[in-house]
Amino acid sequence: MIQPPLPATAAPSQTALRKWGAYVGPAISAAILIAVLIELRKLNWGVVTSILPTNPLIWMVFLVSYFLSPMGDFLIFRRLWSIPATGILPLLKKLVGNELLLGYIGEVYFYDWARRHVKMEGSPFGAVKDVAILSALAGNIMTVIMLALTWPVIGTLGLGVSANIMAASLGLVLITSAVIMFFRNGLFSLSSRDLWFVFGVHCARIVLKTGLTALAWALILPEAPLSSWLLLSTVRLLLSRLPFLPNKDIAFAGVTALLVGAQVKTGVMIAMLSMLTISMHVVLFIALMLIDLAARERTA
């Protein structure tokens, strides 16, 4: 006796996934909007306008540094998926989401956007995952390289950190990188050529970001030479990347006083740039919302 075919369960489950997936992008956009509104209430726009740099070169360096990350991502996914020029818009929203909400929430948003807008073979999850992992790996490797290059100077300055804590921090960075490399065959889905391209873009982004930060500092406070600001920018990167280091702000303030002098108002400058960056997040997301609304009006 021929048994009747069993009811298919894969199709309903895939339909359910697609149904729930349709809410991911709008939910993340709503969460980013709430975060933007919160930051908007915090910002004192009178203070922001009073500290705006007047040197156009400072603005140029600041804007290039700000858009460096999404432009790097655009180069990566342009190669991987041939995304259109409008693909920069979800990448900008990805940047704002990561900065104002949680790390990697932007990757979730961009994955949802790519799943709905980019035609490709297979799921975009593998490529987004590989790019995120390689970003962390590039950060780890560049941290070790920069520490090795600057150690003759940093070693004499001291970071107020014991040798054991420094060794544990470096050990964790190296072990994490070694684990990624050991399991790379089962971890990555992109081809070797694409992986090297993505890794190179991430490394170049880190180097350029560090250099542009130093250049912006030197333009704002020219009392110290660019070489001192470059070393200080490298120290800031190391402190942000190395785990287990206690009192990072105090350590950075101490190194700052030694490198550029205690009389230089470095804290005020960094606070100003942080406020400008948050203001940029707010303005950019509002602009992206207006672009989305205009696009919906055209298609309505």
PDB file of C-alpha atoms in Angstrom:
ATOM      1  CA  MET A   1       0.000   0.000   0.000  1.00  0.00           C
ATOM      2  CA  ILE A   2       1.387   3.344  -1.013  1.00  0.00           C
ATOM      3  CA  GLN A   3       1.649   5.680   1.904  1.00  0.00           C
ATOM      4  CA  PRO A   4       0.426   9.224   1.314  1.00  0.00           C
ATOM      5  CA  PRO A   5       3.226  11.792   1.282  1.00  0.00           C
ATOM      6  CA  LEU A   6       4.047  13.357   4.609  1.00  0.00           C
ATOM      7  CA  PRO A   7       3.076  17.003   4.944  1.00  0.00           C
ATOM      8  CA  ALA A   8       5.961  19.316   4.162  1.00  0.00           C
ATOM      9  CA  THR A   9       7.144  21.212   7.213  1.00  0.00           C
ATOM     10  CA  ALA A  10      10.072  23.072   5.654  1.00  0.00           C
ATOM     11  CA  ALA A  11       7.961  25.454   3.610  1.00  0.00           C
ATOM     12  CA  PRO A  12       5.796  26.703   6.503  1.00  0.00           C
ATOM     13  CA  SER A  13       8.879  27.134   8.681  1.00  0.00           C
ATOM     14  CA  GLN A  14      10.657  29.117   5.968  1.00  0.00           C
ATOM     15  CA  THR A  15       7.497  31.170   5.490  1.00  0.00           C
ATOM     16  CA  ALA A  16       7.424  31.875   9.222  1.00  0.00           C
ATOM     17  CA  LEU A  17      11.069  32.926   9.162  1.00  0.00           C
ATOM     18  CA  ARG A  18      10.426  35.285   6.282  1.00  0.00           C
ATOM     19  CA  LYS A  19       7.363  36.639   8.076  1.00  0.00           C
ATOM     20  CA  TRP A  20       9.276  37.405  11.260  1.00  0.00           C
ATOM     21  CA  GLY A  21      12.295  38.566   9.259  1.00  0.00           C
ATOM     22  CA  ALA A  22      10.183  41.303   7.709  1.00  0.00           C
ATOM     23  CA  TYR A  23      10.023  42.984  11.131  1.00  0.00           C
ATOM     24  CA  VAL A  24      13.779  42.907  11.828  1.00  0.00           C
ATOM     25  CA  GLY A  25      14.760  45.947   9.758  1.00  0.00           C
ATOM     26  CA  PRO A  26      11.872  48.184  10.912  1.00  0.00           C
ATOM     27  CA  ALA A  27      12.413  47.127  14.542  1.00  0.00           C
ATOM     28  CA  ILE A  28      16.108  48.019  14.429  1.00  0.00           C
ATOM     29  CA  SER A  29      15.322  51.299  12.656  1.00  0.00           C
ATOM     30  CA  ALA A  30      12.806  52.133  15.381  1.00  0.00           C
ATOM     31  CA  ALA A  31      15.359  51.306  18.084  1.00  0.00           C
ATOM     32  CA  ILE A  32      17.965  53.525  16.392  1.00  0.00           C
ATOM     33  CA  LEU A  33      15.378  56.295  16.140  1.00  0.00           C
ATOM     34  CA  ILE A  34      14.701  56.069  19.884  1.00  0.00           C
ATOM     35  CA  ALA A  35      18.450  56.206  20.578  1.00  0.00           C
ATOM     36  CA  VAL A  36      18.778  59.236  18.292  1.00  0.00           C
ATOM     37  CA  LEU A  37      15.900  61.006  20.074  1.00  0.00           C
ATOM     38  CA  ILE A  38      17.544  60.317  23.434  1.00  0.00           C
ATOM     39  CA  GLU A  39      20.856  61.738  22.208  1.00  0.00           C
ATOM     40  CA  LEU A  40      18.982  64.657  20.682  1.00  0.00           C
ATOM     41  CA  ARG A  41      17.581  65.543  24.105  1.00  0.00           C
ATOM     42  CA  LYS A  42      21.015  65.250  25.691  1.00  0.00           C
ATOM     43  CA  LEU A  43      22.783  67.478  23.206  1.00  0.00           C
ATOM     44  CA  ASN A  44      23.094  71.152  23.962  1.00  0.00           C
ATOM     45  CA  TRP A  45      23.097  72.568  20.452  1.00  0.00           C
ATOM     46  CA  GLY A  46      24.228  75.942  21.718  1.00  0.00           C
ATOM     47  CA  VAL A  47      27.397  74.318  23.069  1.00  0.00           C
ATOM     48  CA  VAL A  48      27.788  72.282  19.878  1.00  0.00           C
ATOM     49  CA  THR A  49      27.629  75.343  17.643  1.00  0.00           C
ATOM     50  CA  SER A  50      30.007  77.249  19.903  1.00  0.00           C
ATOM     51  CA  ILE A  51      32.723  74.585  19.591  1.00  0.00           C
ATOM     52  CA  LEU A  52      32.418  74.014  15.842  1.00  0.00           C
ATOM     53  CA  PRO A  53      35.859  74.203  14.204  1.00  0.00           C
ATOM     54  CA  THR A  54      36.365  77.148  11.873  1.00  0.00           C
ATOM     55  CA  ASN A  55      39.300  75.655   9.983  1.00  0.00           C
ATOM     56  CA  PRO A  56      37.861  73.899   6.869  1.00  0.00           C
ATOM     57  CA  LEU A  57      40.794  71.475   6.882  1.00  0.00           C
ATOM     58  CA  ILE A  58      39.714  70.207  10.304  1.00  0.00           C
ATOM     59  CA  TRP A  59      36.211  69.592   8.950  1.00  0.00           C
ATOM     60  CA  MET A  60      37.603  67.740   5.957  1.00  0.00           C
ATOM     61  CA  VAL A  61      39.726  65.468   8.135  1.00  0.00           C
ATOM     62  CA  PHE A  62      36.836  64.898  10.553  1.00  0.00           C
ATOM     63  CA  LEU A  63      34.379  63.979   7.790  1.00  0.00           C
ATOM     64  CA  VAL A  64      36.828  61.659   6.019  1.00  0.00           C
ATOM     65  CA  SER A  65      37.538  59.931   9.326  1.00  0.00           C
ATOM     66  CA  TYR A  66      33.811  59.656  10.115  1.00  0.00           C
ATOM     67  CA  PHE A  67      32.862  58.117   6.763  1.00  0.00           C
ATOM     68  CA  LEU A  68      35.936  55.876   6.573  1.00  0.00           C
ATOM     69  CA  SER A  69      34.207  52.830   8.075  1.00  0.00           C
ATOM     70  CA  PRO A  70      31.050  52.815   5.883  1.00  0.00           C
ATOM     71  CA  MET A  71      33.130  53.543   2.782  1.00  0.00           C
ATOM     72  CA  GLY A  72      35.364  50.582   3.619  1.00  0.00           C
ATOM     73  CA  ASP A  73      32.288  48.385   4.030  1.00  0.00           C
ATOM     74  CA  PHE A  74      30.963  49.678   0.713  1.00  0.00           C
ATOM     75  CA  LEU A  75      34.179  48.676  -1.060  1.00  0.00           C
ATOM     76  CA  ILE A  76      33.940  45.227   0.512  1.00  0.00           C
ATOM     77  CA  PHE A  77      30.313  44.501  -0.346  1.00  0.00           C
ATOM     78  CA  ARG A  78      30.625  46.144  -3.752  1.00  0.00           C
ATOM     79  CA  ARG A  79      33.215  43.480  -4.533  1.00  0.00           C
ATOM     80  CA  LEU A  80      31.334  40.626  -2.868  1.00  0.00           C
ATOM     81  CA  TRP A  81      27.777  41.374  -4.042  1.00  0.00           C
ATOM     82  CA  SER A  82      28.063  44.237  -6.554  1.00  0.00           C
ATOM     83  CA  ILE A  83      25.730  46.326  -4.407  1.00  0.00           C
ATOM     84  CA  PRO A  84      24.508  49.550  -6.067  1.00  0.00           C
ATOM     85  CA  ALA A  85      25.641  53.026  -5.054  1.00  0.00           C
ATOM     86  CA  THR A  86      22.503  53.314  -2.885  1.00  0.00           C
ATOM     87  CA  GLY A  87      23.921  50.488  -0.772  1.00  0.00           C
ATOM     88  CA  ILE A  88      25.897  53.135   1.098  1.00  0.00           C
ATOM     89  CA  LEU A  89      22.663  54.236   2.818  1.00  0.00           C
ATOM     90  CA  PRO A  90      22.060  51.033   4.841  1.00  0.00           C
ATOM     91  CA  LEU A  91      25.780  50.962   5.604  1.00  0.00           C
ATOM     92  CA  LEU A  92      25.493  54.449   7.090  1.00  0.00           C
ATOM     93  CA  LYS A  93      22.524  53.289   9.155  1.00  0.00           C
ATOM     94  CA  LYS A  94      24.634  50.299  10.200  1.00  0.00           C
ATOM     95  CA  LEU A  95      27.301  52.713  11.475  1.00  0.00           C
ATOM     96  CA  VAL A  96      24.808  54.763  13.502  1.00  0.00           C
ATOM     97  CA  GLY A  97      23.193  51.623  14.918  1.00  0.00           C
ATOM     98  CA  ASN A  98      26.511  50.204  16.095  1.00  0.00           C
ATOM     99  CA  GLU A  99      27.552  53.512  17.648  1.00  0.00           C
ATOM    100  CA  LEU A 100      24.303  54.483  19.394  1.00  0.00           C
ATOM    101  CA  LEU A 101      22.822  51.068  20.221  1.00  0.00           C
ATOM    102  CA  LEU A 102      24.874  47.902  20.522  1.00  0.00           C
ATOM    103  CA  GLY A 103      27.927  46.604  18.745  1.00  0.00           C
ATOM    104  CA  TYR A 104      26.998  44.410  15.745  1.00  0.00           C
ATOM    105  CA  ILE A 105      23.336  45.476  15.784  1.00  0.00           C
ATOM    106  CA  GLY A 106      24.219  47.280  12.576  1.00  0.00           C
ATOM    107  CA  GLU A 107      25.378  43.992  11.052  1.00  0.00           C
ATOM    108  CA  VAL A 108      21.977  42.475  11.834  1.00  0.00           C
ATOM    109  CA  TYR A 109      20.252  45.402  10.127  1.00  0.00           C
ATOM    110  CA  PHE A 110      22.518  45.229   7.080  1.00  0.00           C
ATOM    111  CA  TYR A 111      22.051  41.463   6.814  1.00  0.00           C
ATOM    112  CA  ASP A 112      18.282  41.975   6.755  1.00  0.00           C
ATOM    113  CA  TRP A 113      18.635  44.694   4.106  1.00  0.00           C
ATOM    114  CA  ALA A 114      20.892  42.543   1.932  1.00  0.00           C
ATOM    115  CA  ARG A 115      18.570  39.541   2.225  1.00  0.00           C
ATOM    116  CA  ARG A 116      15.738  41.636   0.809  1.00  0.00           C
ATOM    117  CA  HIS A 117      17.536  43.819  -1.740  1.00  0.00           C
ATOM    118  CA  VAL A 118      20.593  41.978  -3.081  1.00  0.00           C
ATOM    119  CA  LYS A 119      20.348  39.111  -5.525  1.00  0.00           C
ATOM    120  CA  MET A 120      22.976  36.491  -4.790  1.00  0.00           C
ATOM    121  CA  GLU A 121      23.464  32.769  -4.518  1.00  0.00           C
ATOM    122  CA  GLY A 122      22.800  31.479  -1.029  1.00  0.00           C
ATOM    123  CA  SER A 123      22.300  33.464   2.148  1.00  0.00           C
ATOM    124  CA  PRO A 124      24.119  36.761   2.786  1.00  0.00           C
ATOM    125  CA  PHE A 125      24.679  35.677   6.382  1.00  0.00           C
ATOM    126  CA  GLY A 126      27.982  33.961   5.569  1.00  0.00           C
ATOM    127  CA  ALA A 127      29.528  37.063   4.001  1.00  0.00           C
ATOM    128  CA  VAL A 128      28.320  39.412   6.770  1.00  0.00           C
ATOM    129  CA  LYS A 129      29.680  36.982   9.366  1.00  0.00           C
ATOM    130  CA  ASP A 130      33.055  36.703   7.616  1.00  0.00           C
ATOM    131  CA  VAL A 131      33.407  40.476   7.314  1.00  0.00           C
ATOM    132  CA  ALA A 132      32.602  40.967  11.028  1.00  0.00           C
ATOM    133  CA  ILE A 133      35.063  38.256  12.121  1.00  0.00           C
ATOM    134  CA  LEU A 134      37.805  39.628   9.884  1.00  0.00           C
ATOM    135  CA  SER A 135      37.206  43.094  11.318  1.00  0.00           C
ATOM    136  CA  ALA A 136      37.900  41.743  14.814  1.00  0.00           C
ATOM    137  CA  LEU A 137      40.897  39.750  13.565  1.00  0.00           C
ATOM    138  CA  ALA A 138      42.366  42.778  11.787  1.00  0.00           C
ATOM    139  CA  GLY A 139      41.899  44.838  14.943  1.00  0.00           C
ATOM    140  CA  ASN A 140      43.734  42.226  17.015  1.00  0.00           C
ATOM    141  CA  ILE A 141      46.646  41.895  14.598  1.00  0.00           C
ATOM    142  CA  MET A 142      47.037  45.639  14.075  1.00  0.00           C
ATOM    143  CA  THR A 143      46.975  46.123  17.850  1.00  0.00           C
ATOM    144  CA  VAL A 144      49.889  43.727  18.284  1.00  0.00           C
ATOM    145  CA  ILE A 145      51.818  45.290  15.372  1.00  0.00           C
ATOM    146  CA  MET A 146      51.299  48.844  16.627  1.00  0.00           C
ATOM    147  CA  LEU A 147      52.286  47.832  20.145  1.00  0.00           C
ATOM    148  CA  ALA A 148      55.479  46.255  18.822  1.00  0.00           C
ATOM    149  CA  LEU A 149      56.330  49.329  16.724  1.00  0.00           C
ATOM    150  CA  THR A 150      55.702  51.827  19.508  1.00  0.00           C
ATOM    151  CA  TRP A 151      56.950  49.752  22.437  1.00  0.00           C
ATOM    152  CA  PRO A 152      60.395  51.462  22.605  1.00  0.00           C
ATOM    153  CA  VAL A 153      58.580  54.711  23.409  1.00  0.00           C
ATOM    154  CA  ILE A 154      55.550  53.349  25.279  1.00  0.00           C
ATOM    155  CA  GLY A 155      57.783  51.134  27.402  1.00  0.00           C
ATOM    156  CA  THR A 156      59.658  54.171  28.674  1.00  0.00           C
ATOM    157  CA  LEU A 157      56.486  56.177  29.292  1.00  0.00           C
ATOM    158  CA  GLY A 158      54.630  53.407  31.049  1.00  0.00           C
ATOM    159  CA  LEU A 159      50.870  52.933  31.121  1.00  0.00           C
ATOM    160  CA  GLY A 160      50.541  52.325  34.832  1.00  0.00           C
ATOM    161  CA  VAL A 161      49.916  48.656  34.083  1.00  0.00           C
ATOM    162  CA  SER A 162      51.755  45.720  35.589  1.00  0.00           C
ATOM    163  CA  ALA A 163      53.661  43.325  33.361  1.00  0.00           C
ATOM    164  CA  ASN A 164      51.298  40.468  34.279  1.00  0.00           C
ATOM    165  CA  ILE A 165      48.183  42.371  33.204  1.00  0.00           C
ATOM    166  CA  MET A 166      49.842  43.478  29.962  1.00  0.00           C
ATOM    167  CA  ALA A 167      50.923  39.897  29.241  1.00  0.00           C
ATOM    168  CA  ALA A 168      47.412  38.576  29.969  1.00  0.00           C
ATOM    169  CA  SER A 169      45.884  41.191  27.664  1.00  0.00           C
ATOM    170  CA  LEU A 170      48.274  40.394  24.835  1.00  0.00           C
ATOM    171  CA  GLY A 171      47.808  36.679  25.447  1.00  0.00           C
ATOM    172  CA  LEU A 172      44.043  36.905  25.069  1.00  0.00           C
ATOM    173  CA  VAL A 173      44.382  38.923  21.847  1.00  0.00           C
ATOM    174  CA  LEU A 174      46.845  36.401  20.400  1.00  0.00           C
ATOM    175  CA  ILE A 175      44.832  33.356  21.509  1.00  0.00           C
ATOM    176  CA  THR A 176      41.629  34.771  20.010  1.00  0.00           C
ATOM    177  CA  SER A 177      43.409  35.432  16.718  1.00  0.00           C
ATOM    178  CA  ALA A 178      44.999  31.955  16.752  1.00  0.00           C
ATOM    179  CA  VAL A 179      41.628  30.276  17.342  1.00  0.00           C
ATOM    180  CA  ILE A 180      40.106  32.146  14.389  1.00  0.00           C
ATOM    181  CA  MET A 181      42.988  31.098  12.146  1.00  0.00           C
ATOM    182  CA  PHE A 182      42.922  27.481  13.357  1.00  0.00           C
ATOM    183  CA  PHE A 183      39.210  27.049  12.621  1.00  0.00           C
ATOM    184  CA  ARG A 184      39.239  29.231   9.492  1.00  0.00           C
ATOM    185  CA  ASN A 185      38.263  26.393   7.116  1.00  0.00           C
ATOM    186  CA  GLY A 186      35.022  25.727   8.961  1.00  0.00           C
ATOM    187  CA  LEU A 187      34.468  29.315  10.013  1.00  0.00           C
ATOM    188  CA  PHE A 188      34.708  31.280   6.773  1.00  0.00           C
ATOM    189  CA  SER A 189      32.543  30.894   3.703  1.00  0.00           C
ATOM    190  CA  LEU A 190      34.240  33.380   1.350  1.00  0.00           C
ATOM    191  CA  SER A 191      37.047  32.482  -1.036  1.00  0.00           C
ATOM    192  CA  SER A 192      40.668  33.042  -0.002  1.00  0.00           C
ATOM    193  CA  ARG A 193      41.027  35.949  -2.420  1.00  0.00           C
ATOM    194  CA  ASP A 194      37.941  37.671  -1.015  1.00  0.00           C
ATOM    195  CA  LEU A 195      39.065  37.025   2.554  1.00  0.00           C
ATOM    196  CA  TRP A 196      42.433  38.666   1.915  1.00  0.00           C
ATOM    197  CA  PHE A 197      40.718  41.639   0.261  1.00  0.00           C
ATOM    198  CA  VAL A 198      38.369  42.127   3.225  1.00  0.00           C
ATOM    199  CA  PHE A 199      41.240  41.752   5.695  1.00  0.00           C
ATOM    200  CA  GLY A 200      43.315  44.313   3.789  1.00  0.00           C
ATOM    201  CA  VAL A 201      40.480  46.851   3.753  1.00  0.00           C
ATOM    202  CA  HIS A 202      39.998  46.480   7.509  1.00  0.00           C
ATOM    203  CA  CYS A 203      43.732  46.911   8.205  1.00  0.00           C
ATOM    204  CA  ALA A 204      43.939  49.966   5.942  1.00  0.00           C
ATOM    205  CA  ARG A 205      40.896  51.457   7.691  1.00  0.00           C
ATOM    206  CA  ILE A 206      42.520  51.070  11.114  1.00  0.00           C
ATOM    207  CA  VAL A 207      45.793  52.661   9.990  1.00  0.00           C
ATOM    208  CA  LEU A 208      44.026  55.547   8.227  1.00  0.00           C
ATOM    209  CA  LYS A 209      41.676  56.122  11.167  1.00  0.00           C
ATOM    210  CA  THR A 210      44.609  56.321  13.565  1.00  0.00           C
ATOM    211  CA  GLY A 211      46.489  58.725  11.302  1.00  0.00           C
ATOM    212  CA  LEU A 212      43.461  60.945  10.641  1.00  0.00           C
ATOM    213  CA  THR A 213      42.696  61.147  14.357  1.00  0.00           C
ATOM    214  CA  ALA A 214      46.250  62.318  15.020  1.00  0.00           C
ATOM    215  CA  LEU A 215      46.028  64.840  12.170  1.00  0.00           C
ATOM    216  CA  ALA A 216      42.755  66.267  13.496  1.00  0.00           C
ATOM    217  CA  TRP A 217      44.266  66.630  16.965  1.00  0.00           C
ATOM    218  CA  ALA A 218      47.348  68.348  15.542  1.00  0.00           C
ATOM    219  CA  LEU A 219      45.202  70.799  13.575  1.00  0.00           C
ATOM    220  CA  ILE A 220      43.053  71.653  16.589  1.00  0.00           C
ATOM    221  CA  LEU A 221      45.947  71.906  19.057  1.00  0.00           C
ATOM    222  CA  PRO A 222      49.126  72.755  17.114  1.00  0.00           C
ATOM    223  CA  GLU A 223      51.094  73.291  20.329  1.00  0.00           C
ATOM    224  CA  ALA A 224      52.485  69.749  20.028  1.00  0.00           C
ATOM    225  CA  PRO A 225      54.078  68.183  16.924  1.00  0.00           C
ATOM    226  CA  LEU A 226      52.201  65.741  14.711  1.00  0.00           C
ATOM    227  CA  SER A 227      54.531  62.899  15.754  1.00  0.00           C
ATOM    228  CA  SER A 228      53.402  63.233  19.376  1.00  0.00           C
ATOM    229  CA  TRP A 229      49.744  63.211  18.357  1.00  0.00           C
ATOM    230  CA  LEU A 230      50.337  60.150  16.157  1.00  0.00           C
ATOM    231  CA  LEU A 231      51.896  58.272  19.045  1.00  0.00           C
ATOM    232  CA  LEU A 232      49.073  59.386  21.347  1.00  0.00           C
ATOM    233  CA  SER A 233      46.463  58.220  18.830  1.00  0.00           C
ATOM    234  CA  THR A 234      48.200  54.847  18.698  1.00  0.00           C
ATOM    235  CA  VAL A 235      48.194  54.627  22.494  1.00  0.00           C
ATOM    236  CA  ARG A 236      44.472  55.396  22.527  1.00  0.00           C
ATOM    237  CA  LEU A 237      43.862  52.582  20.033  1.00  0.00           C
ATOM    238  CA  LEU A 238      45.896  50.151  22.122  1.00  0.00           C
ATOM    239  CA  LEU A 239      44.071  51.066  25.317  1.00  0.00           C
ATOM    240  CA  SER A 240      40.699  50.563  23.613  1.00  0.00           C
ATOM    241  CA  ARG A 241      41.656  47.180  22.124  1.00  0.00           C
ATOM    242  CA  LEU A 242      43.606  45.522  24.936  1.00  0.00           C
ATOM    243  CA  PRO A 243      41.415  43.830  27.582  1.00  0.00           C
ATOM    244  CA  PHE A 244      42.069  43.653  31.337  1.00  0.00           C
ATOM    245  CA  LEU A 245      43.703  47.098  31.448  1.00  0.00           C
ATOM    246  CA  PRO A 246      42.318  48.975  34.478  1.00  0.00           C
ATOM    247  CA  ASN A 247      41.767  52.737  34.639  1.00  0.00           C
ATOM    248  CA  LYS A 248      42.193  53.275  30.899  1.00  0.00           C
ATOM    249  CA  ASP A 249      41.139  56.909  31.102  1.00  0.00           C
ATOM    250  CA  ILE A 250      43.683  57.610  33.827  1.00  0.00           C
ATOM    251  CA  ALA A 251      46.412  55.813  31.877  1.00  0.00           C
ATOM    252  CA  PHE A 252      45.573  57.776  28.735  1.00  0.00           C
ATOM    253  CA  ALA A 253      45.568  61.069  30.647  1.00  0.00           C
ATOM    254  CA  GLY A 254      48.994  60.253  32.101  1.00  0.00           C
ATOM    255  CA  VAL A 255      50.492  59.399  28.708  1.00  0.00           C
ATOM    256  CA  THR A 256      48.905  62.542  27.242  1.00  0.00           C
ATOM    257  CA  ALA A 257      50.589  64.742  29.828  1.00  0.00           C
ATOM    258  CA  LEU A 258      53.960  63.146  29.081  1.00  0.00           C
ATOM    259  CA  LEU A 259      53.651  63.330  25.291  1.00  0.00           C
ATOM    260  CA  VAL A 260      52.055  66.718  24.650  1.00  0.00           C
ATOM    261  CA  GLY A 261      52.301  68.437  28.016  1.00  0.00           C
ATOM    262  CA  ALA A 262      49.842  68.875  30.857  1.00  0.00           C
ATOM    263  CA  GLN A 263      49.063  72.452  29.783  1.00  0.00           C
ATOM    264  CA  VAL A 264      47.591  71.357  26.433  1.00  0.00           C
ATOM    265  CA  LYS A 265      43.808  71.084  26.691  1.00  0.00           C
ATOM    266  CA  THR A 266      43.579  67.572  25.253  1.00  0.00           C
ATOM    267  CA  GLY A 267      40.564  66.581  27.355  1.00  0.00           C
ATOM    268  CA  VAL A 268      38.528  69.523  26.101  1.00  0.00           C
ATOM    269  CA  MET A 269      39.458  68.724  22.505  1.00  0.00           C
ATOM    270  CA  ILE A 270      38.503  65.044  22.780  1.00  0.00           C
ATOM    271  CA  ALA A 271      35.214  65.951  24.472  1.00  0.00           C
ATOM    272  CA  MET A 272      34.506  68.411  21.652  1.00  0.00           C
ATOM    273  CA  LEU A 273      35.166  65.794  18.955  1.00  0.00           C
ATOM    274  CA  SER A 274      33.032  63.243  20.804  1.00  0.00           C
ATOM    275  CA  MET A 275      30.138  65.704  20.926  1.00  0.00           C
ATOM    276  CA  LEU A 276      30.574  66.503  17.229  1.00  0.00           C
ATOM    277  CA  THR A 277      30.559  62.780  16.420  1.00  0.00           C
ATOM    278  CA  ILE A 278      27.325  62.191  18.333  1.00  0.00           C
ATOM    279  CA  SER A 279      25.807  65.251  16.643  1.00  0.00           C
ATOM    280  CA  MET A 280      26.867  63.776  13.296  1.00  0.00           C
ATOM    281  CA  HIS A 281      25.117  60.496  14.161  1.00  0.00           C
ATOM    282  CA  VAL A 282      21.903  62.369  14.948  1.00  0.00           C
ATOM    283  CA  VAL A 283      21.969  64.567  11.836  1.00  0.00           C
ATOM    284  CA  LEU A 284      22.914  61.661   9.574  1.00  0.00           C
ATOM    285  CA  PHE A 285      20.131  59.393  10.806  1.00  0.00           C
ATOM    286  CA  ILE A 286      17.540  62.166  10.400  1.00  0.00           C
ATOM    287  CA  ALA A 287      18.807  62.687   6.836  1.00  0.00           C
ATOM    288  CA  LEU A 288      18.555  58.939   6.155  1.00  0.00           C
ATOM    289  CA  MET A 289      14.962  58.923   7.431  1.00  0.00           C
ATOM    290  CA  LEU A 290      14.075  61.801   5.102  1.00  0.00           C
ATOM    291  CA  ILE A 291      15.677  59.947   2.174  1.00  0.00           C
ATOM    292  CA  ASP A 292      13.621  56.831   3.036  1.00  0.00           C
ATOM    293  CA  LEU A 293      10.424  58.874   3.200  1.00  0.00           C
ATOM    294  CA  ALA A 294      11.179  60.527  -0.160  1.00  0.00           C
ATOM    295  CA  ALA A 295      11.839  57.115  -1.735  1.00  0.00           C
ATOM    296  CA  ARG A 296       8.530  55.753  -0.432  1.00  0.00           C
ATOM    297  CA  GLU A 297       6.690  58.787  -1.818  1.00  0.00           C
ATOM    298  CA  ARG A 298       8.181  58.178  -5.252  1.00  0.00           C
ATOM    299  CA  THR A 299       7.195  54.502  -5.253  1.00  0.00           C
ATOM    300  CA  ALA A 300       3.722  55.092  -3.792  1.00  0.00           C
TER     301      ALA A 300
END
